[in-house]
Coordinates of C-alpha atoms in Angstrom, one line a residue:
M1 CA 0.0 0.0 0.0
A2 CA 2.8 2.4 0.9
A3 CA 4.5 1.7 -2.5
F4 CA 1.2 2.4 -4.3
I5 CA 0.7 5.7 -2.5
A6 CA 4.3 6.6 -3.3
V7 CA 3.7 6.0 -7.0
I8 CA 0.6 8.2 -6.9
V9 CA 2.5 11.0 -5.2
I10 CA 5.4 10.8 -7.6
T11 CA 3.0 10.7 -10.6
L12 CA 1.2 13.8 -9.4
F13 CA 4.5 15.6 -8.8
I14 CA 5.7 14.8 -12.3
A15 CA 2.4 15.9 -13.8
F16 CA 2.5 19.1 -11.7
F17 CA 6.1 19.8 -12.9
L18 CA 5.2 19.2 -16.6
S19 CA 2.1 21.4 -16.4
K20 CA 4.1 24.2 -14.8
F21 CA 7.2 24.2 -16.9
L22 CA 7.1 22.0 -20.0
F23 CA 3.6 22.5 -21.2
K24 CA 3.1 26.1 -20.1
D25 CA 0.5 27.9 -22.3
Q26 CA 2.3 29.9 -25.0
T27 CA -0.1 32.8 -24.6
K28 CA 2.0 35.5 -23.1
N29 CA -0.5 37.7 -21.4
L30 CA -2.8 35.6 -19.2
P31 CA -4.5 37.3 -16.3
G32 CA -3.1 36.8 -12.8
G33 CA -4.1 33.9 -10.7
S34 CA -3.3 30.2 -10.1
L35 CA -4.2 27.1 -12.0
G36 CA -3.7 25.1 -8.8
F37 CA -2.9 21.4 -8.9
P38 CA -3.1 19.2 -12.0
L39 CA -6.6 18.1 -12.9
I40 CA -7.9 19.2 -9.5
G41 CA -7.0 22.9 -10.0
E42 CA -8.8 25.0 -7.4
T43 CA -12.0 23.0 -7.6
F44 CA -11.8 21.7 -4.0
S45 CA -11.4 25.1 -2.5
F46 CA -14.1 26.5 -4.7
L47 CA -16.6 23.8 -3.8
Q48 CA -15.7 24.0 -0.1
A49 CA -16.3 27.8 -0.1
Q50 CA -19.7 27.2 -1.9
K51 CA -20.7 24.6 0.7
Q52 CA -20.0 27.1 3.5
D53 CA -21.8 29.9 1.5
Q54 CA -18.4 31.6 1.2
G55 CA -18.3 31.9 -2.6
P56 CA -18.2 35.7 -2.6
E57 CA -15.3 35.6 -0.1
W58 CA -13.5 33.1 -2.4
L59 CA -13.9 35.5 -5.3
E60 CA -12.9 38.6 -3.3
E61 CA -9.7 36.9 -2.1
R62 CA -8.6 36.6 -5.7
T63 CA -10.0 39.8 -7.1
S64 CA -8.2 41.7 -4.4
K65 CA -4.9 40.3 -5.7
H66 CA -5.6 40.2 -9.4
G67 CA -8.4 42.5 -10.2
P68 CA -11.9 41.7 -11.7
M69 CA -10.4 39.1 -14.1
F70 CA -8.2 36.2 -13.0
K71 CA -7.3 32.7 -14.0
T72 CA -7.9 29.5 -12.2
S73 CA -8.9 25.9 -12.9
L74 CA -12.4 24.5 -12.2
M75 CA -14.1 21.2 -12.9
G76 CA -11.1 19.9 -14.7
S77 CA -10.5 22.8 -17.1
P78 CA -8.4 26.0 -17.1
T79 CA -10.8 28.9 -16.5
V80 CA -10.8 32.7 -16.6
V81 CA -13.2 34.3 -14.1
V82 CA -14.7 37.8 -14.9
V83 CA -16.4 39.9 -12.3
G84 CA -18.5 43.0 -12.8
Q85 CA -21.0 44.5 -15.2
A86 CA -18.6 44.9 -18.1
G87 CA -17.5 41.3 -17.6
N88 CA -21.1 40.0 -17.5
K89 CA -21.8 41.9 -20.8
F90 CA -18.7 40.6 -22.4
V91 CA -19.6 37.0 -21.6
L92 CA -23.4 37.0 -21.8
G93 CA -23.5 39.2 -24.9
A94 CA -20.9 37.3 -26.9
E95 CA -21.8 35.5 -30.1
D96 CA -21.9 31.7 -30.1
D97 CA -18.9 31.5 -32.4
V98 CA -16.8 33.4 -29.8
L99 CA -17.9 32.2 -26.4
A100 CA -20.2 29.2 -26.7
A101 CA -22.4 28.0 -23.9
K102 CA -20.3 24.9 -23.5
Q103 CA -20.5 23.6 -20.0
P104 CA -18.0 21.8 -17.8
V105 CA -17.5 18.1 -18.6
T106 CA -19.5 17.1 -15.6
L107 CA -22.6 19.0 -16.7
V108 CA -22.3 17.7 -20.3
A109 CA -22.0 14.2 -19.0
I110 CA -25.2 14.4 -17.0
S111 CA -27.2 16.6 -19.3
G112 CA -25.9 15.0 -22.5
K113 CA -23.9 16.3 -25.5
Q114 CA -27.0 17.5 -27.4
N115 CA -28.5 19.5 -24.6
I116 CA -29.7 23.0 -25.6
F117 CA -26.7 24.7 -23.9
E118 CA -24.3 22.8 -26.1
L119 CA -26.2 23.4 -29.4
T120 CA -25.4 26.3 -31.7
G121 CA -26.8 27.7 -34.9
S122 CA -29.9 26.3 -36.6
R123 CA -30.1 23.2 -34.3
Y124 CA -30.1 25.5 -31.2
R125 CA -32.9 27.6 -32.7
L126 CA -34.9 24.5 -33.6
V127 CA -34.8 23.0 -30.1
K128 CA -35.2 26.4 -28.4
G129 CA -38.3 27.1 -30.4
A130 CA -39.9 23.8 -29.5
M131 CA -39.3 24.5 -25.8
V132 CA -40.2 28.1 -25.7
S133 CA -43.6 27.3 -27.3
F134 CA -44.5 25.7 -23.9
L135 CA -42.9 28.3 -21.7
K136 CA -44.1 31.6 -23.2
P137 CA -46.8 33.6 -21.3
E138 CA -49.5 32.7 -23.9
S139 CA -49.0 29.1 -23.1
L140 CA -48.6 29.6 -19.4
Q141 CA -52.1 31.1 -19.2
N142 CA -53.5 27.7 -20.1
Y143 CA -51.7 26.0 -17.2
I144 CA -52.7 28.2 -14.3
K145 CA -55.8 26.4 -13.1
R146 CA -54.2 23.0 -13.6
M147 CA -51.1 24.0 -11.8
D148 CA -53.1 25.5 -9.0
G149 CA -55.2 22.4 -8.5
L150 CA -52.1 20.2 -8.6
I151 CA -50.4 22.3 -5.9
K152 CA -53.5 22.2 -3.6
T153 CA -53.7 18.4 -3.9
M154 CA -50.0 18.0 -3.1
L155 CA -50.1 20.4 -0.1
L156 CA -53.0 18.5 1.4
K157 CA -51.3 15.1 0.8
E158 CA -47.9 16.3 2.1
T159 CA -49.4 17.8 5.3
E160 CA -51.9 15.1 6.1
N161 CA -51.5 13.8 9.7
K162 CA -48.2 15.9 10.0
D163 CA -47.3 18.9 12.0
T164 CA -43.8 19.2 10.6
I165 CA -42.4 19.0 7.1
K166 CA -39.0 19.6 5.5
V167 CA -39.4 22.4 3.1
V168 CA -36.4 21.8 0.8
V169 CA -37.3 18.2 -0.2
T170 CA -41.0 19.1 -0.3
M171 CA -40.4 22.0 -2.7
K172 CA -38.2 19.8 -4.9
K173 CA -41.0 17.2 -5.0
F174 CA -43.6 19.9 -5.9
T175 CA -41.6 21.5 -8.7
F176 CA -40.5 18.2 -10.1
T177 CA -44.1 17.0 -10.2
I178 CA -45.3 20.2 -11.8
A179 CA -42.6 20.1 -14.5
S180 CA -43.2 16.3 -15.1
S181 CA -47.0 16.6 -15.3
I182 CA -47.5 20.0 -17.1
L183 CA -44.5 20.1 -19.4
F184 CA -43.9 16.4 -20.2
G185 CA -47.3 14.8 -19.5
I186 CA -45.8 12.2 -17.1
D187 CA -48.7 11.6 -14.7
D188 CA -47.8 8.1 -13.4
E189 CA -46.9 8.7 -9.7
R190 CA -44.5 5.7 -9.5
T191 CA -42.6 6.7 -12.6
R192 CA -42.2 10.2 -11.2
E193 CA -40.9 8.9 -7.9
V194 CA -38.2 6.8 -9.5
L195 CA -37.2 9.7 -11.8
F196 CA -37.1 12.1 -8.9
D197 CA -34.7 9.9 -6.9
D198 CA -32.3 9.6 -9.9
F199 CA -32.5 13.3 -10.7
S200 CA -31.4 14.0 -7.1
L201 CA -28.3 11.9 -7.6
A202 CA -27.6 13.2 -11.1
F203 CA -27.8 16.9 -10.1
K204 CA -25.2 16.4 -7.3
A205 CA -22.8 15.2 -9.9
V206 CA -23.1 18.4 -12.0
W207 CA -20.7 20.3 -9.8
S208 CA -18.2 17.6 -8.9
L209 CA -14.8 16.4 -10.0
P210 CA -15.1 14.3 -13.1
V211 CA -13.6 11.2 -11.5
N212 CA -15.6 8.1 -12.7
F213 CA -14.6 5.8 -9.9
P214 CA -17.0 3.6 -8.0
G215 CA -18.5 5.4 -5.0
T216 CA -17.7 9.0 -6.2
V217 CA -20.5 11.5 -6.7
Y218 CA -19.7 11.7 -10.4
W219 CA -19.9 7.9 -10.8
K220 CA -23.3 7.8 -9.0
G221 CA -24.6 10.7 -11.1
L222 CA -23.6 8.9 -14.4
R223 CA -25.4 5.8 -13.3
A224 CA -28.5 7.8 -12.4
R225 CA -28.4 9.5 -15.7
S226 CA -28.4 6.1 -17.5
R227 CA -31.4 5.0 -15.5
I228 CA -33.2 8.2 -16.4
A229 CA -32.7 7.6 -20.1
N230 CA -33.9 4.0 -19.7
Q231 CA -37.1 5.2 -18.1
I232 CA -37.7 7.9 -20.8
L233 CA -37.1 5.9 -24.0
P234 CA -40.2 3.7 -23.6
I235 CA -42.3 6.8 -22.9
L236 CA -40.9 8.3 -26.2
E237 CA -41.9 5.2 -28.1
Q238 CA -45.5 5.4 -26.7
R239 CA -45.7 9.1 -27.6
R240 CA -44.3 8.5 -31.1
E241 CA -47.0 5.8 -31.7
A242 CA -49.8 8.0 -30.3
F243 CA -48.4 10.9 -32.4
S244 CA -48.5 8.8 -35.6
K245 CA -52.1 7.8 -34.9
G246 CA -53.2 11.4 -34.5
K247 CA -53.9 11.0 -30.8
L248 CA -51.3 13.7 -29.9
S249 CA -50.3 16.9 -31.5
P250 CA -47.1 19.0 -31.3
T251 CA -48.9 21.2 -28.7
S252 CA -49.7 18.3 -26.4
D253 CA -46.4 18.4 -24.4
V254 CA -42.7 19.0 -24.8
F255 CA -42.0 15.4 -25.8
S256 CA -44.6 15.6 -28.6
S257 CA -43.2 19.0 -29.7
L258 CA -39.7 17.6 -29.9
L259 CA -40.9 14.4 -31.7
A260 CA -42.5 16.6 -34.3
L261 CA -39.3 18.5 -35.1
R262 CA -37.6 18.2 -38.5
D263 CA -34.1 19.4 -39.2
E264 CA -32.9 21.1 -42.4
N265 CA -33.0 17.8 -44.2
E266 CA -36.5 17.1 -43.1
E267 CA -35.3 14.3 -40.8
P268 CA -36.6 13.8 -37.2
V269 CA -34.3 14.6 -34.4
S270 CA -32.7 11.7 -32.5
D271 CA -34.0 10.2 -29.3
D272 CA -30.7 11.0 -27.7
L273 CA -31.3 14.7 -28.4
I274 CA -34.8 14.5 -26.9
V275 CA -33.6 12.7 -23.8
D276 CA -30.7 15.2 -23.3
N277 CA -33.0 18.1 -23.5
Y278 CA -35.6 16.4 -21.2
V279 CA -32.8 16.0 -18.6
T280 CA -31.7 19.6 -19.1
L281 CA -35.1 21.1 -18.9
M282 CA -36.1 19.1 -15.8
V283 CA -33.0 20.2 -14.0
A284 CA -33.5 23.8 -15.0
S285 CA -37.3 23.9 -14.4
H286 CA -37.5 22.2 -11.0
D287 CA -34.3 22.6 -9.0
T288 CA -33.9 26.4 -9.4
S289 CA -37.5 27.0 -8.6
A290 CA -37.3 24.7 -5.5
I291 CA -34.3 26.8 -4.4
L292 CA -36.2 30.1 -4.7
L293 CA -39.3 28.7 -2.9
S294 CA -37.2 27.3 -0.1
L295 CA -35.4 30.7 0.3
M296 CA -38.7 32.5 0.3
I297 CA -40.2 30.3 3.0
W298 CA -37.0 30.7 5.0
K299 CA -37.2 34.5 4.7
L300 CA -40.9 34.7 5.5
S301 CA -40.2 32.6 8.6
K302 CA -37.6 35.1 9.8
D303 CA -39.2 38.4 8.9
S304 CA -42.8 39.0 10.1
E305 CA -43.1 42.3 8.4
I306 CA -42.5 40.9 5.0
Y307 CA -44.6 37.8 5.7
N308 CA -47.5 40.0 6.7
K309 CA -47.3 42.0 3.5
V310 CA -47.2 38.9 1.4
L311 CA -50.1 37.4 3.3
E312 CA -52.1 40.6 2.9
E313 CA -51.5 40.7 -0.8
Q314 CA -52.5 37.0 -1.3
M315 CA -55.6 37.2 0.9
D316 CA -56.7 40.3 -0.9
I317 CA -56.7 38.3 -4.2
I318 CA -59.1 35.7 -2.6
G319 CA -61.2 38.4 -1.1
K320 CA -61.8 40.2 -4.4
R321 CA -63.2 37.1 -6.2
E322 CA -66.8 37.3 -7.1
E323 CA -69.2 35.3 -5.1
G324 CA -69.6 31.8 -6.6
A325 CA -66.4 32.1 -8.7
E326 CA -64.3 29.0 -9.1
N327 CA -61.7 28.6 -6.3
R328 CA -58.8 28.5 -8.8
L329 CA -56.1 31.1 -9.6
T330 CA -56.3 33.0 -12.8
W331 CA -53.7 34.7 -15.0
A332 CA -55.0 38.1 -14.0
E333 CA -54.6 37.2 -10.3
I334 CA -51.0 36.1 -10.9
Q335 CA -50.3 39.5 -12.3
K336 CA -51.5 41.2 -9.1
M337 CA -48.8 39.4 -6.9
K338 CA -46.4 42.3 -7.4
Y339 CA -45.1 42.6 -3.9
T340 CA -44.7 38.8 -3.5
W341 CA -42.6 38.7 -6.7
R342 CA -40.5 41.7 -5.5
V343 CA -39.6 39.7 -2.4
A344 CA -38.5 36.9 -4.8
Q345 CA -36.5 39.3 -6.9
E346 CA -34.7 40.7 -3.8
L347 CA -33.9 37.2 -2.6
M348 CA -32.4 36.3 -6.0
R349 CA -30.3 39.5 -5.8
I350 CA -28.8 38.7 -2.4
I351 CA -28.7 34.9 -2.7
P352 CA -28.7 34.2 -6.5
P353 CA -29.8 30.6 -7.1
V354 CA -27.1 30.3 -9.8
F355 CA -23.8 31.6 -8.5
G356 CA -22.4 31.8 -12.0
S357 CA -22.1 29.9 -15.2
F358 CA -19.5 28.8 -17.7
R359 CA -18.8 29.6 -21.3
K360 CA -16.1 28.2 -23.5
A361 CA -13.7 30.1 -25.8
L362 CA -14.0 28.7 -29.4
K363 CA -11.0 30.9 -30.5
D364 CA -8.2 32.9 -29.0
I365 CA -9.8 36.1 -27.7
E366 CA -8.8 39.2 -25.8
Y367 CA -10.7 41.0 -23.0
G368 CA -9.6 43.6 -20.5
G369 CA -6.1 43.7 -21.9
Y370 CA -5.6 40.0 -21.4
D371 CA -5.6 36.9 -23.6
I372 CA -8.1 34.1 -23.2
P373 CA -6.8 31.0 -25.0
K374 CA -9.0 28.8 -27.2
G375 CA -10.5 26.0 -25.3
W376 CA -10.5 27.7 -21.9
Q377 CA -13.6 28.1 -19.8
V378 CA -14.9 31.6 -19.0
F379 CA -16.9 31.9 -15.8
W380 CA -19.3 34.8 -15.0
V381 CA -20.7 35.5 -11.5
A382 CA -23.7 37.3 -10.2
H383 CA -22.1 38.5 -7.0
G384 CA -19.9 41.2 -8.6
T385 CA -22.9 43.3 -9.6
H386 CA -25.7 42.1 -7.3
M387 CA -23.8 43.3 -4.3
N388 CA -22.2 46.4 -5.9
K389 CA -23.1 49.6 -4.0
E390 CA -22.6 51.6 -7.2
I391 CA -25.5 49.7 -8.7
F392 CA -27.7 48.9 -5.7
D393 CA -28.0 51.3 -2.8
K394 CA -27.2 49.6 0.5
P395 CA -26.8 46.3 -1.2
T396 CA -26.6 44.2 2.0
E397 CA -30.0 45.4 3.1
F398 CA -33.1 43.3 2.2
D399 CA -35.4 45.8 0.4
P400 CA -38.0 44.5 -2.0
S401 CA -39.1 48.1 -2.8
R402 CA -35.9 48.6 -4.8
F403 CA -37.6 46.7 -7.7
E404 CA -40.8 48.8 -7.5
N405 CA -39.7 52.3 -8.5
P406 CA -35.9 52.3 -8.4
S407 CA -34.4 55.8 -8.0
K408 CA -32.0 54.9 -10.8
P409 CA -32.6 52.2 -13.5
I410 CA -30.8 48.9 -13.1
P411 CA -28.3 48.8 -15.9
P412 CA -28.2 45.9 -18.4
Y413 CA -26.2 42.8 -17.3
A414 CA -26.2 44.0 -13.7
Y415 CA -29.2 42.0 -12.3
I416 CA -28.7 38.5 -13.8
P417 CA -30.5 35.7 -11.8
F418 CA -31.7 34.3 -15.1
G419 CA -28.5 35.0 -17.0
G420 CA -28.7 37.4 -20.0
G421 CA -28.1 37.9 -23.7
L422 CA -28.8 35.1 -26.2
H423 CA -28.9 32.4 -23.6
T424 CA -31.2 34.1 -21.0
C425 CA -33.1 31.4 -19.2
I426 CA -36.1 30.4 -21.4
G427 CA -38.0 29.2 -18.3
N428 CA -37.9 32.4 -16.3
E429 CA -41.6 33.2 -16.8
F430 CA -42.6 29.5 -16.0
A431 CA -40.6 29.8 -12.8
R432 CA -42.3 33.1 -11.8
V433 CA -45.8 31.6 -12.3
E434 CA -44.9 28.4 -10.5
V435 CA -43.3 30.2 -7.5
L436 CA -46.2 32.6 -7.1
T437 CA -48.8 29.8 -7.4
I438 CA -47.1 27.7 -4.7
I439 CA -46.5 30.7 -2.3
H440 CA -50.2 31.8 -2.8
N441 CA -51.5 28.4 -1.7
L442 CA -49.0 28.0 1.1
V443 CA -49.7 31.3 2.8
T444 CA -53.5 31.2 2.3
M445 CA -53.9 27.6 3.4
Y446 CA -51.4 27.3 6.3
E447 CA -49.6 29.0 9.1
W448 CA -46.0 27.9 9.9
S449 CA -42.9 28.6 11.9
S450 CA -39.3 27.5 11.5
V451 CA -38.0 24.7 13.7
Y452 CA -34.5 26.2 13.6
P453 CA -34.9 30.0 13.4
D454 CA -31.1 30.6 12.9
E455 CA -30.7 28.0 10.2
A456 CA -27.8 29.0 7.9
I457 CA -27.6 28.8 4.1
T458 CA -25.3 26.3 2.4
R459 CA -24.6 25.6 -1.3
Q460 CA -24.8 22.1 -2.8
P461 CA -24.1 23.7 -5.3
M462 CA -27.3 25.7 -5.2
P463 CA -28.1 27.7 -2.0
Y464 CA -30.3 25.9 0.5
P465 CA -31.1 26.2 4.2
S466 CA -28.5 23.9 5.7
M467 CA -30.8 21.6 7.7
G468 CA -33.4 21.2 5.0
L469 CA -35.7 23.9 6.6
P470 CA -38.0 21.9 8.8
I471 CA -41.2 23.9 9.7
K472 CA -44.1 23.3 12.0
I473 CA -47.2 23.7 9.9
K474 CA -50.9 23.8 10.6
P475 CA -54.0 24.7 8.5
R476 CA -55.0 28.3 8.6
K477 CA -58.3 29.0 10.3
P478 CA -60.9 30.4 8.0

């Protein structure tokens, strides 16, 4: 065993020496920073900082030394990190043939090589069009009553004979069920449960070291991804058959829409492409919404003033319904939830669900006086602008009113919880409707209090209350 360890140590030392001296990048003007250890880079320190919700401190330690642009190595690839509004605009506003939305190897392995973030040109526009058709406001209006009824049923089931629930896992179940049922037409409860368990494993592997060794997070995630595909392929066959018999149309669900696609040669897209984009859309549509919901419930538990304003707004919506009207939310009522959504916006400013995201340089480029070599990752972060006092007055204070009538307009690429530019999140409106519908039902149907009032936030890699946010809950008296 000792000899084996010695071989590993010597191998790593040699690799480190070669990377530093023999294979040093020929580009002369890289930004300051450190690429860390071979393969590992600075991934461990970055993930550890995220776990402790110290990501901003990790950034500030490096920007204080090197300025708003520095080099590092994350998730197995050399990376340039850019911080600030100008950097956000440079990355998010770049054309696909300069900085492509190519993700780290871990995310590509889980989502698939043909997921929408990896596609470019006509294939990207084709798949995006199919997805957007189900996520645009005109389509969402048709989902409101169904979503509202589904949430009411889930709340009643989840709280039956219980006085305590764990919010994080409950919100993940809710958003997963909503996306599965409304977007993909997967209504079989057992199928959803199996898929939910595997998605939980797969998502943990997205931000991990790409070490495919038995027992690692990455290894477990890859196996879960394989099981997801095996569950979905028979469903695709059933939908394809129903589609050919005229029992389904391209507007029935996202699967049907993707099955109806034809490329520039009038050929159908592959099952692999459909599965890859199913995985991607499920991760994007349920996990980020679950984060925001968990953070909102966490905040409402801690701040009675904000809670009471949200409750007043939601109760007022019910109170203004005409006598005998159906007890279901409408699109018009969703639009009245202005204060509740401002609370969500402020939470996403202070605790952005997505800390940052990667792009990949497809050619040698220059920014800020430095070179970015072809093949390197470029990482943008929300913190650099969300907490900038030049952009947001008193940025550390929680103030939803800053999104009501701001004294000065928020400049482009400064508030970016949903990204920006060409690859702005296509599901941002779906997320807004989903979050508001769940919060409406929760505050009007129940009262609750936090079991651990001082519960801290951690990132895994998304921000969550560290203990899963258990709450004591009881039906609200009429």
